[in-house]
Coordinates of C-alpha atoms in Angstrom, one line a residue:
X1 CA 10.9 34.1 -62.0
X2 CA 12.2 33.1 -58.7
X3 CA 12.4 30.4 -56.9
X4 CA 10.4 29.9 -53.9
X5 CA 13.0 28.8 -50.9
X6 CA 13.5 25.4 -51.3
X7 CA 12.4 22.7 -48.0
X8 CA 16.0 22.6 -47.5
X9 CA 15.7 25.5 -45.3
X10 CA 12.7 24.1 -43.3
X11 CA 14.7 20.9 -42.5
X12 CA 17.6 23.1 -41.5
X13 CA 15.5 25.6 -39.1
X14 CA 14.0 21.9 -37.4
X15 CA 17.6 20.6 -37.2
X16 CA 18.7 24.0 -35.4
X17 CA 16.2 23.7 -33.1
X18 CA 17.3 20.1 -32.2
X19 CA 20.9 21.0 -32.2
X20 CA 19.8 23.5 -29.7
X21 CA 18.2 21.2 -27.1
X22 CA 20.9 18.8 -27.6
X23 CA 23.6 21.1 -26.1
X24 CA 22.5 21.0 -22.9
X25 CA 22.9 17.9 -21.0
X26 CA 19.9 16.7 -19.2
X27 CA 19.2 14.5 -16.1
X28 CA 16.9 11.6 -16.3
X29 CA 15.0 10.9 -13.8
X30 CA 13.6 7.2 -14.6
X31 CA 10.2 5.7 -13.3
X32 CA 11.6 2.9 -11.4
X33 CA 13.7 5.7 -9.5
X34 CA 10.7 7.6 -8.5
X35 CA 9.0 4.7 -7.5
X36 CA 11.5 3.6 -5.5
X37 CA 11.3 7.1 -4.1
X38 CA 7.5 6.8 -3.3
X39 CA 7.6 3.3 -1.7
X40 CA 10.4 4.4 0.5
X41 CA 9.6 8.1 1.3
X42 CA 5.9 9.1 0.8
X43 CA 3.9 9.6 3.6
X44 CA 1.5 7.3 2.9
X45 CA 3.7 4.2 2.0
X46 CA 5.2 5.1 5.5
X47 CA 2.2 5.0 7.4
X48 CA 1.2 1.5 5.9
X49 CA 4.0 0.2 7.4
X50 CA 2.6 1.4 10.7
X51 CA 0.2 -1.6 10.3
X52 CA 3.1 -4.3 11.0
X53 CA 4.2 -2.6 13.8
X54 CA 0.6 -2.5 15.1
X55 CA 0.3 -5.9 14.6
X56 CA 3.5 -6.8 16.3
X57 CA 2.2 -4.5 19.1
X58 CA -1.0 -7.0 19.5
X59 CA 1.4 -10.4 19.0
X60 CA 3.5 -8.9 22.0
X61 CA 0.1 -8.0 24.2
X62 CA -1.4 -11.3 23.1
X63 CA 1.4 -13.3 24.4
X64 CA 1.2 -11.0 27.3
X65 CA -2.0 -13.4 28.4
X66 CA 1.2 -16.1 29.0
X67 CA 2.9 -14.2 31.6
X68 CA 3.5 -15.9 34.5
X69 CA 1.9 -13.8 37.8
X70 CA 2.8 -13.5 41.1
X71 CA 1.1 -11.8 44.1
X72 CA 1.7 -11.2 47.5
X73 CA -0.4 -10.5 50.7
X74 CA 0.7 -9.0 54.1
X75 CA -2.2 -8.7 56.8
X76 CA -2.0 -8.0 60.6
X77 CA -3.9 -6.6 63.0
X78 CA -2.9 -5.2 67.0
X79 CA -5.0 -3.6 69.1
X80 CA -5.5 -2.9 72.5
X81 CA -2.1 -4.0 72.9
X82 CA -2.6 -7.3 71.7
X83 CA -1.6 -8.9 68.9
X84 CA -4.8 -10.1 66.9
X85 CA -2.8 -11.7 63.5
X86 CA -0.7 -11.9 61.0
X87 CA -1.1 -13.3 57.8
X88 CA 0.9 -13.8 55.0
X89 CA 0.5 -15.3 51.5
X90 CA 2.4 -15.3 48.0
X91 CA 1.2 -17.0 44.8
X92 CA 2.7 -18.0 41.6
X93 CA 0.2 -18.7 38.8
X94 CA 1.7 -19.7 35.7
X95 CA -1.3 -19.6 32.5
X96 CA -0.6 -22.3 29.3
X97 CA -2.5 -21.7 26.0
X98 CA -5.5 -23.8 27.0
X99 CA -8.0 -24.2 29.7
X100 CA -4.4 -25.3 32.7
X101 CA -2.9 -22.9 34.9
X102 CA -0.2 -24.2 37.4
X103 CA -0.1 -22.3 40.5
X104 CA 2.4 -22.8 43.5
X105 CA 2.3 -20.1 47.2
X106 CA 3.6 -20.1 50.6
X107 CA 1.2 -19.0 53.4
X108 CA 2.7 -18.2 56.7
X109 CA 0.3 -17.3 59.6
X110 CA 0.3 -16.3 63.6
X111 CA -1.8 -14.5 66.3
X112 CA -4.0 -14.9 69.2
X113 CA -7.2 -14.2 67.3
X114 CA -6.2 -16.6 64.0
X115 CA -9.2 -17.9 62.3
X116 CA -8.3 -21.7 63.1
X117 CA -8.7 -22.5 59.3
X118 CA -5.6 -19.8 58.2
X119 CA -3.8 -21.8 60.8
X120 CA -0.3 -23.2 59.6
X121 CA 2.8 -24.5 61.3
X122 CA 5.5 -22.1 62.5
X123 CA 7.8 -22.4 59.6
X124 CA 4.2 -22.1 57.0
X125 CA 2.6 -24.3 54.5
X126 CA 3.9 -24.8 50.8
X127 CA 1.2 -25.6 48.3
X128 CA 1.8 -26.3 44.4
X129 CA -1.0 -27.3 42.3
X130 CA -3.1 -27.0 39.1
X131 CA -6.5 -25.0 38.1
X132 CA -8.3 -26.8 34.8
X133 CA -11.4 -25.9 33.1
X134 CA -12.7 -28.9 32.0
X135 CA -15.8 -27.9 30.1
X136 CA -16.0 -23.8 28.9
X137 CA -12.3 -22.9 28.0
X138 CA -10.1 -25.7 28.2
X139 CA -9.2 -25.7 24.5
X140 CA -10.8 -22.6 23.2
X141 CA -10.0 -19.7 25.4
X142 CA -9.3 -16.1 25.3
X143 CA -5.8 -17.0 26.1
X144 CA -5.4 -18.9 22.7
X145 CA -8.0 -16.8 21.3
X146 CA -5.6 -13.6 21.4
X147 CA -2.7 -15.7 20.1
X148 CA -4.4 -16.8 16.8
X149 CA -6.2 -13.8 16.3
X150 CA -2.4 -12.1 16.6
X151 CA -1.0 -13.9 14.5
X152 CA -3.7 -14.4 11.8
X153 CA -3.3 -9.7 12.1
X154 CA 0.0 -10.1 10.9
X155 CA -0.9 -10.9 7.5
X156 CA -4.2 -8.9 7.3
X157 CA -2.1 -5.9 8.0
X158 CA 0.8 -6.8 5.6
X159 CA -2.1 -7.5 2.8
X160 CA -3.9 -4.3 3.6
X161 CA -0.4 -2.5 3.5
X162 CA 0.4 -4.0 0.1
X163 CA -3.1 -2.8 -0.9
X164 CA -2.3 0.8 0.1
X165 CA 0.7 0.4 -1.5
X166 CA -0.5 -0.5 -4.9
X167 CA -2.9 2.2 -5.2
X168 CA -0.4 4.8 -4.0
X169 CA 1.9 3.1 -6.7
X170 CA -0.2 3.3 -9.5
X171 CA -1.1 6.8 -8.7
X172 CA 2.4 7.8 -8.7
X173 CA 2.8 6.3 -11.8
X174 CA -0.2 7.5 -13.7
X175 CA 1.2 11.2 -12.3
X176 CA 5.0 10.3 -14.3
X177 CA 3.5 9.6 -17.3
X178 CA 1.3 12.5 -17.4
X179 CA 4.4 14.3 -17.1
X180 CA 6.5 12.5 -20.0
X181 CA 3.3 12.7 -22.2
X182 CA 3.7 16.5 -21.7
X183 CA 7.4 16.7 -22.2
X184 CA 7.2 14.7 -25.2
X185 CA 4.6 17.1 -26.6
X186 CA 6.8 19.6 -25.8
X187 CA 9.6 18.6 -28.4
X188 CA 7.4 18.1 -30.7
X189 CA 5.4 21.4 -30.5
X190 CA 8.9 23.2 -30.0
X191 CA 9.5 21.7 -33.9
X192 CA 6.3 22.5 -34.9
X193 CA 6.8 26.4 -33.8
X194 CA 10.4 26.1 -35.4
X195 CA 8.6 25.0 -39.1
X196 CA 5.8 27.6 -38.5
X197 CA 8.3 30.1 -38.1
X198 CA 10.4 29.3 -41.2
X199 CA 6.9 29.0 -43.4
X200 CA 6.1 32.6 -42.5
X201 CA 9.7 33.8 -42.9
X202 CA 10.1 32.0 -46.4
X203 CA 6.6 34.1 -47.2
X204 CA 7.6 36.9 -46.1
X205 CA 10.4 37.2 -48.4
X206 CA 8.4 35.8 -50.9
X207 CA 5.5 38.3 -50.5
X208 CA 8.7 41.1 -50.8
X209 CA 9.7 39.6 -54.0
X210 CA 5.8 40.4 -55.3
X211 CA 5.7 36.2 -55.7
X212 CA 2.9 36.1 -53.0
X213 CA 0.3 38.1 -51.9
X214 CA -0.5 39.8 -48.0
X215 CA -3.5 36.8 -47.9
X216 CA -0.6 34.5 -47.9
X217 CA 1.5 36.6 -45.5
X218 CA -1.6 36.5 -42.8
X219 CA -2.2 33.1 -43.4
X220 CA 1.0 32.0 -42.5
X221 CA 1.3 34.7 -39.2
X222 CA -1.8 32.9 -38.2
X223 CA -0.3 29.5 -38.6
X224 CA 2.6 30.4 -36.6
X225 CA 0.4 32.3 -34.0
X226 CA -1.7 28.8 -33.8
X227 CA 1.5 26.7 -33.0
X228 CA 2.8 29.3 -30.4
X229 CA -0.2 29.2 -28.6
X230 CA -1.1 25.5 -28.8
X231 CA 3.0 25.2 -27.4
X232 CA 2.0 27.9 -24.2
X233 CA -1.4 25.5 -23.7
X234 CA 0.9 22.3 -23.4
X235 CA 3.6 24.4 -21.0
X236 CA 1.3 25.1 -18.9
X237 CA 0.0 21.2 -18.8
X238 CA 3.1 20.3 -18.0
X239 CA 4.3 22.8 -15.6
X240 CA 1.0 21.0 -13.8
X241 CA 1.9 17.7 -14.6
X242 CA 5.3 18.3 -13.0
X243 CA 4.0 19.8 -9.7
X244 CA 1.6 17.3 -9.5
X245 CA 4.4 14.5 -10.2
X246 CA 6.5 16.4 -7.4
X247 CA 3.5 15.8 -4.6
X248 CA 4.8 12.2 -4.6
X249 CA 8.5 13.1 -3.6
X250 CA 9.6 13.0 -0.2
X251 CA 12.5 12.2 1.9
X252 CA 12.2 11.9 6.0
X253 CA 9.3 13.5 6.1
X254 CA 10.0 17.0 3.7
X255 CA 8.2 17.1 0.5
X256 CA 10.9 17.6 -2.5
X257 CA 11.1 19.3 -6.0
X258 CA 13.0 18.9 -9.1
X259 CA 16.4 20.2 -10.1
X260 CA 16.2 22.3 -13.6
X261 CA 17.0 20.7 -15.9
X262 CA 15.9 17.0 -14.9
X263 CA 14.1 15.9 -17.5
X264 CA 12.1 12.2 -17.2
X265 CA 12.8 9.1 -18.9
X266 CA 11.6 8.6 -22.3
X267 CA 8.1 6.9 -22.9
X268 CA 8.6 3.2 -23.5
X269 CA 8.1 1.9 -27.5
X270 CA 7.6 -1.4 -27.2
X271 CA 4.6 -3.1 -25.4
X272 CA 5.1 -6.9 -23.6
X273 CA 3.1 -9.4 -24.8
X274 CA 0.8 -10.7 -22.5
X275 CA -1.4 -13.5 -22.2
X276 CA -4.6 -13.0 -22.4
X277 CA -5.7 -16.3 -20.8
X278 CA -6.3 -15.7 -17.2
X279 CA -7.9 -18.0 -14.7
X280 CA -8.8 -17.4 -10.8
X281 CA -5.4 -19.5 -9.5
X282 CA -3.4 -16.6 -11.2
X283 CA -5.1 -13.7 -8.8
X284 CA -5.3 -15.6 -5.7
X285 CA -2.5 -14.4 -4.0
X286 CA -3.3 -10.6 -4.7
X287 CA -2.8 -9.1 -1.8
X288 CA -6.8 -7.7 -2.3
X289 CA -8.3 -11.0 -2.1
X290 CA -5.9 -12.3 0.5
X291 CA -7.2 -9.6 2.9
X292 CA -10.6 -11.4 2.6
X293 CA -9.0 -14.6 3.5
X294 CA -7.4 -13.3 6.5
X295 CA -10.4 -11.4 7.1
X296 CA -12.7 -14.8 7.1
X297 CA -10.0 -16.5 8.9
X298 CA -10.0 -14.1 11.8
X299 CA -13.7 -13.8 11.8
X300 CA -13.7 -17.9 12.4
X301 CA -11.0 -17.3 15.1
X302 CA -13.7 -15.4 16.9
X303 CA -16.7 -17.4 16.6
X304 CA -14.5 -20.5 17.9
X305 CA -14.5 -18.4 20.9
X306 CA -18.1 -17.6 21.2
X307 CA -19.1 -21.1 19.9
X308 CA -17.0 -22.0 23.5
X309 CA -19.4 -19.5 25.7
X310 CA -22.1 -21.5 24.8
X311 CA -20.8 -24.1 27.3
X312 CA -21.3 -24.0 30.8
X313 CA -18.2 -23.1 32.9
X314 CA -16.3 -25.7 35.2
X315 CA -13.1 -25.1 37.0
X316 CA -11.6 -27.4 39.1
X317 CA -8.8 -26.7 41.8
X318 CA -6.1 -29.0 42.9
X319 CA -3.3 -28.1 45.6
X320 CA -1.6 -30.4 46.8
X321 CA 0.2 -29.0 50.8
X322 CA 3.8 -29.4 51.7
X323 CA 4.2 -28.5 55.4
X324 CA 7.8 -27.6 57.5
X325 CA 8.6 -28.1 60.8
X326 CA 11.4 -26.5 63.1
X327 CA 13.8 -29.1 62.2
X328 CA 13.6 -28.6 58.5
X329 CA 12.9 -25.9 56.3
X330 CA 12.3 -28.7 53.3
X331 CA 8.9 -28.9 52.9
X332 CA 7.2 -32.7 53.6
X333 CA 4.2 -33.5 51.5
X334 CA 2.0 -36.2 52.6
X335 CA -1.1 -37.7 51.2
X336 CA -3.6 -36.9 52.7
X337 CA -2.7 -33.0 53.2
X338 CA -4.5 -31.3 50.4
X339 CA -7.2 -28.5 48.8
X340 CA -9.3 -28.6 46.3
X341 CA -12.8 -27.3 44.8
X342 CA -15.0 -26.5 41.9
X343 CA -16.5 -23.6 40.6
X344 CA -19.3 -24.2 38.0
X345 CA -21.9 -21.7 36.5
X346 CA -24.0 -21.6 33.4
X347 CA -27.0 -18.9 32.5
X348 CA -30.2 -20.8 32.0
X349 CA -30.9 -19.5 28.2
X350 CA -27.8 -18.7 26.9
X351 CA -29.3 -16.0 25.3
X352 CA -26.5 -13.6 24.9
X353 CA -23.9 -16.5 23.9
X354 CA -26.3 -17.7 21.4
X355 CA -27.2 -14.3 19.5
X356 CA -23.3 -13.5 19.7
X357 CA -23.1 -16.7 17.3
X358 CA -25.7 -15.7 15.1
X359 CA -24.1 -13.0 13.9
X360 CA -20.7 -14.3 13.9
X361 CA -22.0 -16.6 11.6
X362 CA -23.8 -13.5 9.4
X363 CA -20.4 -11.8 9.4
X364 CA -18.6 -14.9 7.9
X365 CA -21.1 -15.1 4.9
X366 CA -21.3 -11.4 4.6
X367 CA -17.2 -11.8 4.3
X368 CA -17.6 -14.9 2.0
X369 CA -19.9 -13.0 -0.3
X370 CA -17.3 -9.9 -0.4
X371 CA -14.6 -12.2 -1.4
X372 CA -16.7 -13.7 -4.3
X373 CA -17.9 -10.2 -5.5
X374 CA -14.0 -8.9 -5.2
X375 CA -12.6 -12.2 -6.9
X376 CA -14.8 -12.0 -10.2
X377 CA -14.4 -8.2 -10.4
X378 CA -10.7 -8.7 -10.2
X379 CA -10.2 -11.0 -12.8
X380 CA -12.4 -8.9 -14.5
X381 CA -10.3 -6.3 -14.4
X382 CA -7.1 -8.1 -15.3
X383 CA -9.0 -9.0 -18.5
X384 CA -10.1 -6.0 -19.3
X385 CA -6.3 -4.8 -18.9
X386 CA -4.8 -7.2 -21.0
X387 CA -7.7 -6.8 -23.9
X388 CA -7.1 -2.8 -23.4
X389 CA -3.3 -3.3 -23.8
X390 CA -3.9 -5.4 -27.4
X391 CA -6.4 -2.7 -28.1
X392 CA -3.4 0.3 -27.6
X393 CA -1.3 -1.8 -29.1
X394 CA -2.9 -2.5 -32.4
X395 CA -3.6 1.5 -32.3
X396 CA -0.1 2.7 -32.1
X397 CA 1.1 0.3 -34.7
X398 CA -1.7 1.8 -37.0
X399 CA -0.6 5.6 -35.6
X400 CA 2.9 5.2 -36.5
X401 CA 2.3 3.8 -40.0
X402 CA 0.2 7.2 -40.0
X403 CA 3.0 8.8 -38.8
X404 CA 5.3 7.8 -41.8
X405 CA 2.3 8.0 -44.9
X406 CA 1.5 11.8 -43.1
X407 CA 5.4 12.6 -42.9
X408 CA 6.0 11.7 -46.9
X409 CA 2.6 13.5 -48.1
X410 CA 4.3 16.7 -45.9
X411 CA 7.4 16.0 -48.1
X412 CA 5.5 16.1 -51.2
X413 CA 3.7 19.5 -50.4
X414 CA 6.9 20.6 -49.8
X415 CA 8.3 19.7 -53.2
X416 CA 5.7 21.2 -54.8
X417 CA 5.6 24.4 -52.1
X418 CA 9.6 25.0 -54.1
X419 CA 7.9 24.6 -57.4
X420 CA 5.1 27.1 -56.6
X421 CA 2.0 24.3 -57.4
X422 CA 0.8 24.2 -53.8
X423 CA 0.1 27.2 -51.1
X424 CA 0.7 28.2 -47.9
X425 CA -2.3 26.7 -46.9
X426 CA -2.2 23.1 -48.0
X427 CA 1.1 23.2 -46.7
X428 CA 0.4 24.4 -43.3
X429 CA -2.6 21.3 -43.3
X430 CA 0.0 19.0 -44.1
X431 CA 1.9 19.9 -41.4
X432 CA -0.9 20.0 -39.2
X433 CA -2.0 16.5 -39.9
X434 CA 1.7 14.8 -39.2
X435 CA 2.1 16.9 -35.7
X436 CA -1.1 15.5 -34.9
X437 CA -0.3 11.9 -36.0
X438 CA 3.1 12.5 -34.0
X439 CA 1.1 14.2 -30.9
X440 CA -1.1 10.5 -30.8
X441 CA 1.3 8.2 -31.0
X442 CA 2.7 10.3 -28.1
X443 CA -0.9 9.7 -26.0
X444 CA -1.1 6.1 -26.8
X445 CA 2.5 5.1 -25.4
X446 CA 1.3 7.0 -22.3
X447 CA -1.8 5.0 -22.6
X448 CA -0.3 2.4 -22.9
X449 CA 2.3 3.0 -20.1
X450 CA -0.6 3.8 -17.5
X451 CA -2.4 0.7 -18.4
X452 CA 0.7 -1.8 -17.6
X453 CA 0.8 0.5 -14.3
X454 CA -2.8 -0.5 -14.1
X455 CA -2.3 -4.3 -15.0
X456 CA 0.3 -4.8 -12.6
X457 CA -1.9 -3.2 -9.4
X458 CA -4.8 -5.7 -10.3
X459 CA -2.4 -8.7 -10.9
X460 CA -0.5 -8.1 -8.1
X461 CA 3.2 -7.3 -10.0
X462 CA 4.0 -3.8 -8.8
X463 CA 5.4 -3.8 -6.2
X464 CA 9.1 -5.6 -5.0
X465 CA 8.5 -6.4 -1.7
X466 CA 12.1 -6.5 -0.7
X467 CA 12.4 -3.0 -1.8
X468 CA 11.5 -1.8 1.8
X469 CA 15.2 -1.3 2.4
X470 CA 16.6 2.1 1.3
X471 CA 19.1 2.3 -1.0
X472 CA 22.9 2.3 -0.4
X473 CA 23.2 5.6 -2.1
X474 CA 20.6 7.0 -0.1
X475 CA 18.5 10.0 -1.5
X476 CA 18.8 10.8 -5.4
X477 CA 20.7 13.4 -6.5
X478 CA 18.2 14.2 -9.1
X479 CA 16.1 15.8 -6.7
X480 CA 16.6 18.5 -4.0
X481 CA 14.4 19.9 -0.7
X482 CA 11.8 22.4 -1.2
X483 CA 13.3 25.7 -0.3
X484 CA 12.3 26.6 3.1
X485 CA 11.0 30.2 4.1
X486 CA 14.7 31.6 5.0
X487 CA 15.5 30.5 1.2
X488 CA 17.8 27.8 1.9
X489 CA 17.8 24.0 1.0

């Protein structure tokens, strides 16, 4: 009787198709490279960092309510061949962050028709002074108002950047690991075609030699049919994956591909311990829940201001005069030459002002009770990350134990596949069982992967900050322009 081929030749037709892959050099592209890539390039990383320049564009118009102003006035008037006046005034206001202004002008006047109280002396009449509202204004103002509420914009913005950030991020990153679960499927499906193959060639020949029968054959042509068409299912999964990885590369604005034969990093095996003890401190400064608390400082900004317009409003002018005379240009100041005034106004009800608080005051809680609701659901959510993580953790260990009890019951069926006590079937379930156990240990390091992705948006340790800066070796030559409609790169 002969022999069935012994498992030596299996292990040789797996070891061929390694050998195979192994003799042509890939490029790894790694996931800190791509994101990198997608905090630098992407569009939408690009337009969060529109929102600092915005809010640099408001700091510079708020400080714009500091600019010092000056104006000028000409006026004269001839007819009938007379000269009626001339009048002439300039004024120099200069506005401080609270309720003072100092102004300072020069008023020069003439004519035979000169309302007597424009009337200065030939040379004109200096006059430098102060404007102060005491009640409405002095310390709260819009003046001061725009300058906090600046200010306070710069970090809302850089908090809502680093929130548009992380969620790009972690997209990103969900996309790469879908793409090195597929491509380690793909190795693994690739060996399971290779054995497939070599079962039905080994029956084959043994069907020839009258030691099996055509039931045996088919059975084995199915079993290889099976593993090429659950390897064209996962190609086409990762052909998918890869494009859909690819929609997060750009560079100056043009979307990228791959290069062939850049292959991605391989899926981590060993998951970080983490504690599981997590308390509010540890999520405060998450740039979610900071947006709240630039949020409900800026709202209190603005109701300091509207709290103000429920005061009535009293400005009082001071101008001391400095006169000249022919003699000298130097201006004289004497006591008793001065101006000065009020103005005051209030509306009877303060209806308007007082309404305008009311709901400032609803749009602070309303704020307040976001921030709650946001804080508890985040920590929350850290939780439930680091539990998941122990969770996948304990599985995989479990799975690759599987892995190794599934790989020495395939041995054994093998050893007694040569010694003609098992069949092409039992064989073929064997085989079945350990790809499968090799296929989930596969899923759960990209489980795993996606969920540390997912921890470290929640917990706020995804993103490097000071990674804003591109790289000194610019783009990566791992990865190429899309070709555009002439063909070229």
């Amino acid at each position: 009787m002969t022999r069935p081929p012994s498992c030596a030749l299996l292990v040789f037709g797996l070891l061929l198709s390694v050998a195979a892959k192994a003799q042509v050099p890939d490029s790894v592209f790694a996931l800190g490279e791509f994101m990198v890539n997608v905090q630098l390039y992407h569009p939408v990383a690009r337009q969060s960092r529109l929102l600092n320049d915005a809010a640099r564009a408001e700091l510079l118009y708020a400080r714009g309510f500091l600019d010092p102003e000056i104006e000028a006035d000409w006026s004269e008037k001839n007819f009938d061949d007379k000269f009626y006046y001339q009048l002439y005034s300039t004024k120099l206001k200069v506005p401080t962050a609270y309720g003072v202004s100092f102004v300072g002008g020069y008023e020069n006047t003439d004519g035979i028709f000169l309302n007597p109280e424009n009337t200065t002396d030939p040379m004109g009449l200096w006059n430098v002074g102060v404007e102060v509202d005491l009640l409405q204004g002095l310390l709260v103002n819009e003046r001061r108002t725009a300058l906090d509420r600046a200010r306070v914009v710069q970090e809302l913005n850089e908090n809502e950047r680093l929130v548009i950030l992380n969620d790009l991020l972690s997209e990103a990153g969900s996309a790469y690991v879908d793409w090195q679960q597929f491509y380690e499927y793909s190795d693994v499906l690739d060996s399971n075609v290779v054995l497939a193959e070599t079962y039905f060639a080994s029956t084959v020949t043994s069907f020839v030699n009258g030691e099996y029968t055509a039931m045996d054959t088919l059975e084995a042509f199915i079993a290889l049919q099976d593993a090429l068409t659950t390897r064209q299912k996962n190609d086409a999964e990762f052909v998918k994956a890869r494009q859909k990885m690819e929609n997060y590369l750009w560079f100056d604005g043009t979307p990228l591909e791959l290069q062939e034969g850049i292959v991605p990093e391989p899926l981590d095996t060993v998951v970080p311990e983490i504690d599981v003890n997590v308390d509010l401190p540890l999520i405060q400064n998450t740039p979610v829940l900071q947006y709240y608390v630039n949020m409900q400082e800026l709202l209190e900004v603005e109701q300091r201001l509207k709290r103000e317009k429920l005061k009535p409003k009293l400005k009082v002018k001071y101008n001391p005069l400095l006169a000249t005379s022919q003699e000298s240009v130097r201006p004289n100041y004497l006591l008793g030459n001065y101006k000065w005034g009020f103005d005051f106004s209030m509306p009877l009800l303060f209806r308007q002002a007082r309404a305008d608080v009311q709901l400032g005051e609803i749009k602070l809680q309303e704020n307040a009770l976001k921030f709650q609701t946001k804080q508890i659901e985040l920590l929350n959510k850290v939780q439930a990350s680091i539990i998941q993580l122990g969770i996948l953790r304990d599985q995989l260990a479990l799975t690759e134990d599987n892995v190794i009890r599934y790989d020495l019951l395939l041995e054994g069926e093998n050893i007694k596949f040569v010694y003609g006590e098992s069949s092409v079937f039992l064989l073929n379930k064997r085989q079945e069982k350990y790809i499968q156990s090799l296929l989930k240990v596969i899923e759960l390091r990209a489980k795993i992967t996606k969920e540390l992705i997912n921890y470290r948006n929640v917990s706020n340790t995804q993103i490097d900050v000071e990674a804003d800066m591109q790289p000194a070796g610019g783009l990566t030559p791992t990865i190429q322009n899309i070709p555009g409609p002439g063909g070229g790169q």
